[in-house]
Short mmCIF file of C-alpha atoms in Angstrom, two decimals:
data_model
loop_
_atom_site.label_atom_id
_atom_site.label_comp_id
_atom_site.label_asym_id
_atom_site.label_seq_id
_atom_site.Cartn_x
_atom_site.Cartn_y
_atom_site.Cartn_z
CA MET A 200 -44.48 21.95 79.44
CA LYS A 201 -41.06 21.26 81.13
CA PRO A 202 -39.19 18.80 78.21
CA THR A 203 -37.40 15.84 79.30
CA LYS A 204 -34.39 14.19 78.35
CA SER A 205 -35.00 10.92 76.59
CA PRO A 206 -33.21 7.88 78.07
CA GLY A 207 -30.15 6.57 76.26
CA VAL A 208 -30.78 3.91 73.88
CA ASN A 209 -28.24 1.79 71.64
CA ILE A 210 -28.86 0.35 68.13
CA LEU A 211 -30.32 -2.97 69.54
CA ASN A 212 -33.42 -1.21 71.13
CA ARG A 213 -33.87 0.82 68.18
CA ILE A 214 -34.01 -2.69 66.01
CA PHE A 215 -36.21 -4.18 68.64
CA TRP A 216 -38.87 -1.01 68.53
CA LEU A 217 -38.68 -0.90 64.76
CA ILE A 218 -39.36 -4.66 64.47
CA LEU A 219 -42.47 -4.11 66.89
CA ASN A 220 -43.54 -1.32 64.97
CA LEU A 221 -43.47 -3.05 61.60
CA LEU A 222 -45.27 -6.00 63.02
CA PHE A 223 -47.87 -4.33 65.39
CA GLY A 224 -47.53 -0.60 64.79
CA GLY A 225 -49.15 2.05 62.59
CA PHE A 226 -49.50 0.29 59.06
CA THR A 227 -51.51 -2.56 60.91
CA ALA A 228 -53.89 0.24 62.29
CA LEU A 229 -55.31 0.32 58.63
CA THR A 230 -56.85 -3.01 59.00
CA LEU A 231 -59.67 -1.38 61.29
CA LEU A 232 -60.14 1.42 58.35
CA ILE A 233 -60.43 -1.51 55.92
CA TRP A 234 -62.73 -3.57 57.95
CA VAL A 235 -65.15 -0.71 58.35
CA SER A 236 -65.00 0.23 54.85
CA CYS A 237 -66.06 -3.07 53.87
CA ASP A 238 -69.28 -3.09 55.81
CA MET A 239 -67.62 -4.23 58.97
CA GLU A 240 -66.28 -7.34 57.03
CA MET A 241 -62.56 -8.31 56.51
CA PRO A 242 -61.91 -8.38 52.78
CA THR A 243 -62.20 -12.02 51.40
CA PHE A 244 -59.26 -11.22 48.73
CA PHE A 245 -57.16 -11.10 51.83
CA PHE A 246 -57.31 -14.95 52.76
CA PRO A 247 -55.41 -16.36 49.82
CA LEU A 248 -52.46 -14.51 50.95
CA LEU A 249 -52.65 -16.15 54.33
CA THR A 250 -52.92 -19.55 53.40
CA SER A 251 -49.50 -20.44 54.67
CA SER A 252 -50.52 -19.88 57.84
CA PRO A 253 -53.44 -21.14 59.89
CA PHE A 254 -53.10 -18.88 62.72
CA LEU A 255 -53.17 -15.60 60.85
CA GLN A 256 -56.51 -17.34 58.76
CA SER A 257 -58.11 -17.55 62.19
CA VAL A 258 -57.23 -14.12 63.32
CA PHE A 259 -58.27 -12.45 60.01
CA HIS A 260 -61.38 -14.56 59.72
CA LEU A 261 -63.79 -12.09 62.13
CA ARG A 262 -65.66 -12.49 64.25
CA TRP A 263 -64.25 -14.76 66.53
CA PHE A 264 -67.16 -15.33 68.76
CA ASP A 265 -70.83 -15.33 68.26
CA LEU A 266 -72.56 -14.60 71.86
CA GLN A 267 -76.01 -15.46 70.58
CA LEU A 268 -77.38 -12.20 72.23
CA THR A 269 -80.43 -10.24 71.50
CA LEU A 270 -80.51 -7.10 69.18
CA PHE A 271 -80.37 -4.58 72.14
CA HIS A 272 -77.90 -6.50 74.09
CA LYS A 273 -75.59 -6.75 70.69
CA ILE A 274 -75.95 -3.14 70.53
CA LEU A 275 -74.91 -2.41 74.15
CA PHE A 276 -71.84 -4.86 73.76
CA ASN A 277 -70.44 -3.30 70.77
CA VAL A 278 -70.90 -0.03 72.59
CA CYS A 279 -68.64 -1.28 75.60
CA LEU A 280 -66.18 -2.55 72.99
CA PHE A 281 -66.13 0.98 71.20
CA GLY A 282 -65.73 2.40 74.12
CA LEU A 283 -62.54 0.34 75.21
CA PHE A 284 -61.16 1.19 71.86
CA GLY A 285 -61.81 5.02 72.47
CA PHE A 286 -60.54 5.14 75.83
CA VAL A 287 -57.27 3.54 74.86
CA HIS A 288 -56.87 5.75 71.93
CA THR A 289 -57.30 8.74 73.97
CA PHE A 290 -55.97 8.28 77.30
CA PHE A 291 -52.63 7.06 76.34
CA ALA A 292 -52.20 9.91 74.23
CA ARG A 293 -52.35 12.28 77.15
CA ASP A 294 -49.34 14.33 77.77
CA ASP A 295 -49.36 13.44 81.46
CA VAL A 296 -49.89 9.66 81.00
CA GLN A 297 -46.60 9.92 78.43
CA ARG A 298 -44.64 11.64 80.78
CA TYR A 299 -45.46 9.17 83.66
CA PHE A 300 -44.05 6.48 81.18
CA ILE A 301 -40.86 8.16 80.58
CA THR A 302 -40.29 9.60 84.20
CA LYS A 303 -41.28 6.75 86.26
CA PHE A 304 -40.35 3.79 84.06
CA LEU A 305 -37.62 5.48 82.08
CA PHE A 306 -39.47 4.33 79.14
CA PRO A 307 -37.65 5.12 75.92
CA SER A 308 -39.22 8.20 74.20
CA ILE A 309 -38.17 6.25 70.75
CA GLY A 310 -40.69 3.98 71.27
CA LEU A 311 -43.35 5.91 72.73
CA ARG A 312 -45.42 6.54 69.66
CA THR A 313 -45.02 2.75 68.48
CA PHE A 314 -46.24 1.55 72.19
CA TYR A 315 -49.36 4.00 71.98
CA LEU A 316 -49.86 2.45 68.39
CA ILE A 317 -49.54 -1.14 69.63
CA LEU A 318 -52.16 -0.97 72.55
CA THR A 319 -54.61 1.14 70.33
CA ASN A 320 -54.20 -1.94 67.73
CA LEU A 321 -54.67 -4.38 70.51
CA THR A 322 -58.02 -2.90 71.20
CA ALA A 323 -59.13 -2.29 67.59
CA TRP A 324 -58.40 -5.99 66.92
CA ILE A 325 -60.65 -6.92 70.24
CA MET A 326 -63.35 -4.96 69.00
CA MET A 327 -63.25 -6.39 65.66
CA GLY A 328 -63.06 -9.87 66.81
CA PHE A 329 -65.79 -9.69 69.47
CA TRP A 330 -68.15 -7.56 67.51
CA GLN A 331 -71.56 -8.84 67.57
CA HIS A 332 -73.31 -8.43 64.20
CA THR A 333 -76.64 -7.69 64.07
CA SER A 334 -77.18 -8.98 60.52
CA ILE A 335 -79.47 -5.91 59.41
CA GLN A 336 -78.60 -4.41 56.18
CA LEU A 337 -79.85 -0.65 55.69
CA TRP A 338 -78.81 -0.47 52.09
CA ASP A 339 -76.80 -2.59 49.55
CA PHE A 340 -76.48 -1.27 45.88
CA LEU A 341 -74.21 -4.07 45.25
CA SER A 342 -76.42 -6.94 45.63
CA ASN A 343 -76.74 -7.54 42.15
CA PRO A 344 -75.64 -10.95 40.76
CA ILE A 345 -72.76 -9.39 39.16
CA PHE A 346 -71.30 -8.62 42.42
CA GLU A 347 -71.88 -12.06 43.87
CA ILE A 348 -68.36 -12.84 44.39
CA GLU A 349 -67.70 -11.26 47.66
CA TYR A 350 -64.09 -10.34 46.85
CA ARG A 351 -65.40 -8.17 44.11
CA LYS A 352 -67.69 -6.42 46.43
CA HIS A 353 -65.24 -5.69 48.87
CA LYS A 354 -62.96 -4.58 46.26
CA ILE A 355 -65.34 -1.77 45.11
CA LEU A 356 -66.09 -0.89 48.58
CA LEU A 357 -62.36 -0.52 49.68
CA THR A 358 -61.81 1.24 46.36
CA LEU A 359 -64.42 4.04 46.75
CA PHE A 360 -63.40 4.63 50.30
CA SER A 361 -59.98 5.08 49.50
CA ILE A 362 -60.64 7.68 46.72
CA ILE A 363 -62.91 9.55 49.16
CA ASN A 364 -59.83 9.72 51.52
CA LEU A 365 -57.26 10.40 49.44
CA PRO A 366 -57.47 14.22 50.77
CA GLY A 367 -56.93 12.78 54.17
CA MET A 368 -53.90 10.80 53.27
CA LEU A 369 -52.58 14.28 52.15
CA VAL A 370 -53.19 15.49 55.65
CA ILE A 371 -50.84 12.63 57.02
CA LYS A 372 -48.22 13.46 54.33
CA GLN A 373 -47.96 16.68 55.53
CA PHE A 374 -47.42 15.66 59.13
CA SER A 375 -44.60 13.23 57.66
CA ILE A 376 -45.84 9.39 57.34
CA LEU A 377 -42.88 8.20 58.85
CA GLN A 378 -43.48 10.24 61.98
CA PHE A 379 -47.16 9.48 61.99
CA PHE A 380 -46.56 5.70 62.05
CA GLY A 381 -43.98 6.14 64.93
CA VAL A 382 -40.80 5.16 62.35
CA LYS A 383 -39.15 8.38 62.46
CA GLN A 384 -39.19 8.64 66.24
CA ILE A 385 -37.18 5.31 66.69
CA PHE A 386 -34.10 6.84 64.73
CA GLN A 387 -33.94 10.32 66.42
CA PRO A 388 -31.14 11.05 68.60
CA SER A 389 -31.44 9.83 72.08
CA SER A 390 -30.28 12.92 73.34
CA CYS A 391 -32.97 15.08 71.86
CA LEU A 392 -35.54 16.74 74.35
CA MET A 393 -39.01 15.41 74.21
CA ASN A 394 -41.90 17.51 74.67
CA PHE A 395 -44.38 14.40 75.08
CA ARG A 396 -46.00 14.81 71.63
CA THR A 397 -46.72 11.08 70.07
CA THR A 398 -47.21 12.94 66.76
CA GLY A 399 -47.41 16.06 64.97
CA MET A 400 -45.39 19.06 63.77
CA ASN A 401 -43.97 22.07 65.85
CA LYS A 402 -45.44 24.32 63.45
CA LEU A 403 -49.33 25.38 63.58
CA VAL A 404 -50.67 24.35 60.13
CA THR A 405 -53.94 26.46 59.34
CA ASP A 406 -54.00 26.64 55.47
CA GLY A 407 -55.06 24.05 53.07
CA MET A 408 -57.85 21.76 54.35
CA PHE A 409 -57.15 23.07 57.73
CA HIS A 410 -58.63 26.45 56.76
CA TYR A 411 -62.00 24.82 56.67
CA CYS A 412 -62.03 22.53 59.55
CA ARG A 413 -59.43 21.83 62.25
CA HIS A 414 -59.43 17.80 61.76
CA PRO A 415 -60.11 17.26 58.29
CA MET A 416 -58.88 13.57 58.52
CA TYR A 417 -61.91 13.01 60.76
CA LEU A 418 -63.80 14.47 58.36
CA PHE A 419 -62.83 12.40 55.36
CA LEU A 420 -62.98 9.00 57.41
CA LEU A 421 -66.49 9.59 58.22
CA VAL A 422 -67.80 10.74 54.63
CA GLY A 423 -65.85 7.56 53.39
CA TYR A 424 -68.11 5.43 55.73
CA ILE A 425 -71.18 7.28 55.22
CA LEU A 426 -71.09 7.56 51.18
CA SER A 427 -71.02 3.94 50.68
CA PRO A 428 -73.12 1.69 48.38
CA CYS A 429 -73.17 -0.69 51.38
CA VAL A 430 -74.28 0.26 54.92
CA SER A 431 -75.41 -2.42 57.61
CA LEU A 432 -76.87 -1.32 60.97
CA ASP A 433 -73.81 -2.26 62.34
CA LYS A 434 -71.59 0.30 60.13
CA PHE A 435 -74.31 2.79 60.93
CA LEU A 436 -74.01 2.61 64.40
CA PHE A 437 -70.37 2.27 64.51
CA ILE A 438 -70.35 5.80 62.55
CA ILE A 439 -72.57 7.04 65.32
CA TYR A 440 -70.59 5.89 68.11
CA ALA A 441 -67.45 7.46 66.27
CA ILE A 442 -69.36 10.94 66.09
CA GLY A 443 -70.05 10.48 69.90
CA TYR A 444 -66.32 9.53 70.68
CA LEU A 445 -64.98 12.70 68.62
CA TYR A 446 -67.11 15.08 70.88
CA ILE A 447 -65.40 13.87 73.96
CA ALA A 448 -61.86 13.19 72.12
CA ILE A 449 -61.32 16.44 70.18
CA PRO A 450 -61.55 18.51 73.19
CA ILE A 451 -59.13 16.43 75.16
CA GLU A 452 -56.89 16.33 72.05
CA GLU A 453 -56.74 19.85 71.62
CA LYS A 454 -56.13 20.82 75.45
CA LYS A 455 -52.60 19.84 74.51
CA LEU A 456 -52.48 21.48 71.03
CA GLU A 457 -53.41 24.95 73.33
CA VAL A 458 -50.34 24.17 75.70
CA ILE A 459 -47.94 23.85 72.45
CA PHE A 460 -49.18 26.64 70.20
CA GLY A 461 -50.65 28.94 73.01
CA PRO A 462 -52.87 31.79 72.06
CA ALA A 463 -52.47 30.99 68.07
CA TYR A 464 -54.26 27.87 68.60
CA ILE A 465 -57.10 29.26 70.81
CA ALA A 466 -57.67 32.31 67.99
CA TYR A 467 -57.57 29.39 65.48
CA LYS A 468 -60.27 27.42 67.07
CA LYS A 469 -62.26 30.59 67.33
CA CYS A 470 -62.39 30.93 63.55
CA VAL A 471 -62.63 27.13 62.07
CA PRO A 472 -64.82 24.41 63.17
CA ALA A 473 -63.58 21.33 64.27
CA VAL A 474 -65.04 18.75 62.03
CA LEU A 475 -67.82 20.40 59.68
CA PRO A 476 -66.22 22.58 57.25
CA ARG A 477 -67.50 26.11 56.92
CA PHE A 478 -66.56 27.35 53.37
CA GLU A 479 -66.08 31.13 53.76
CA LYS A 480 -63.74 33.85 51.87
CA LYS A 481 -60.17 32.74 52.67
CA ASN A 482 -58.32 35.07 55.00
CA LYS A 483 -55.29 34.53 56.93
CA LEU A 484 -56.16 32.86 60.39
CA VAL A 485 -52.93 33.17 62.38
#
C-alpha cells in the first residue's frame, strides 16, 4: 500500500477537528454501548444532568417515534437500522474509501478518524432513536420491588456490563486510548506519511488476550450483553444482528491487516480463532 502525504493543516484546522471530536467523536460512541447494556434503554440517571437543555432531553429520550408496526415488521425495520449502522461502520473503514477522501478531496488525514467516528455515531443515534421496541421481556431478574426505581436498575445493569468489559478496556489501552478515539491523530505532524489506517498499531500483537482470540474486544462486548440480569427480545435480537454482522465485518477488516502485516498475520489467523477463544498451551505464535 503506497503511503500518501497528508495535506498541510494549521492550528485552526486542528482546533476545529478537536472540537468536532469532543462533541461528536469517539467518546459519544459509548452511548450505544450504554443503551444496549441497559436493555435498549437510555439510563434515566442521565436526564437530571440535562435539565438545562430541552433539546438534549428530547434527544436522549429514546425512542423518538413509535411507528405502530406489527412484531414482524418491527423486527424487519430494526434489521434495516442495524444494517445501515453496520454498513457505515465497515464501509468507511476501508482503505480504498479513506484513500479516495484524502486524494480526491484533499481530506486532512488528521481528521479522518474523527470523520469516521462522527458518521458511525450518526447512524448509531439513528438506530437508537428509530428502534421499534417489541415490548417483550425474555428475562428480568431485577423485577423485584427493591429495584422499582428505574435509575437503580440501570445503574446495576451498567455496572455489571462495565465489570465484564474491563478486560476489553485494557485492549483499547494497549492500542492507545487517544489514538482509538481519534484525538492523537489530530496533533500528529502534517508532514507525516499516512498508511490510511483509522486506528491501530504498527506492530502485530499476539500475546495476552490476543493469544486466545483475534478480536477480544468483540468477545467481551457480546459476553457483557448476554450475561445480563435483564434481556428483552430487542436486546437478544441485537446480539443476533451483531453476530451476523461480525461474520461479514471481520473478514473485511482482516484484509486490511493482512496487507499491513503480511504473512505474519496470515499465520496468526491460522492459529487463533476470531472471537470464540481457544484455550491451549501457550506457544509463541509469531
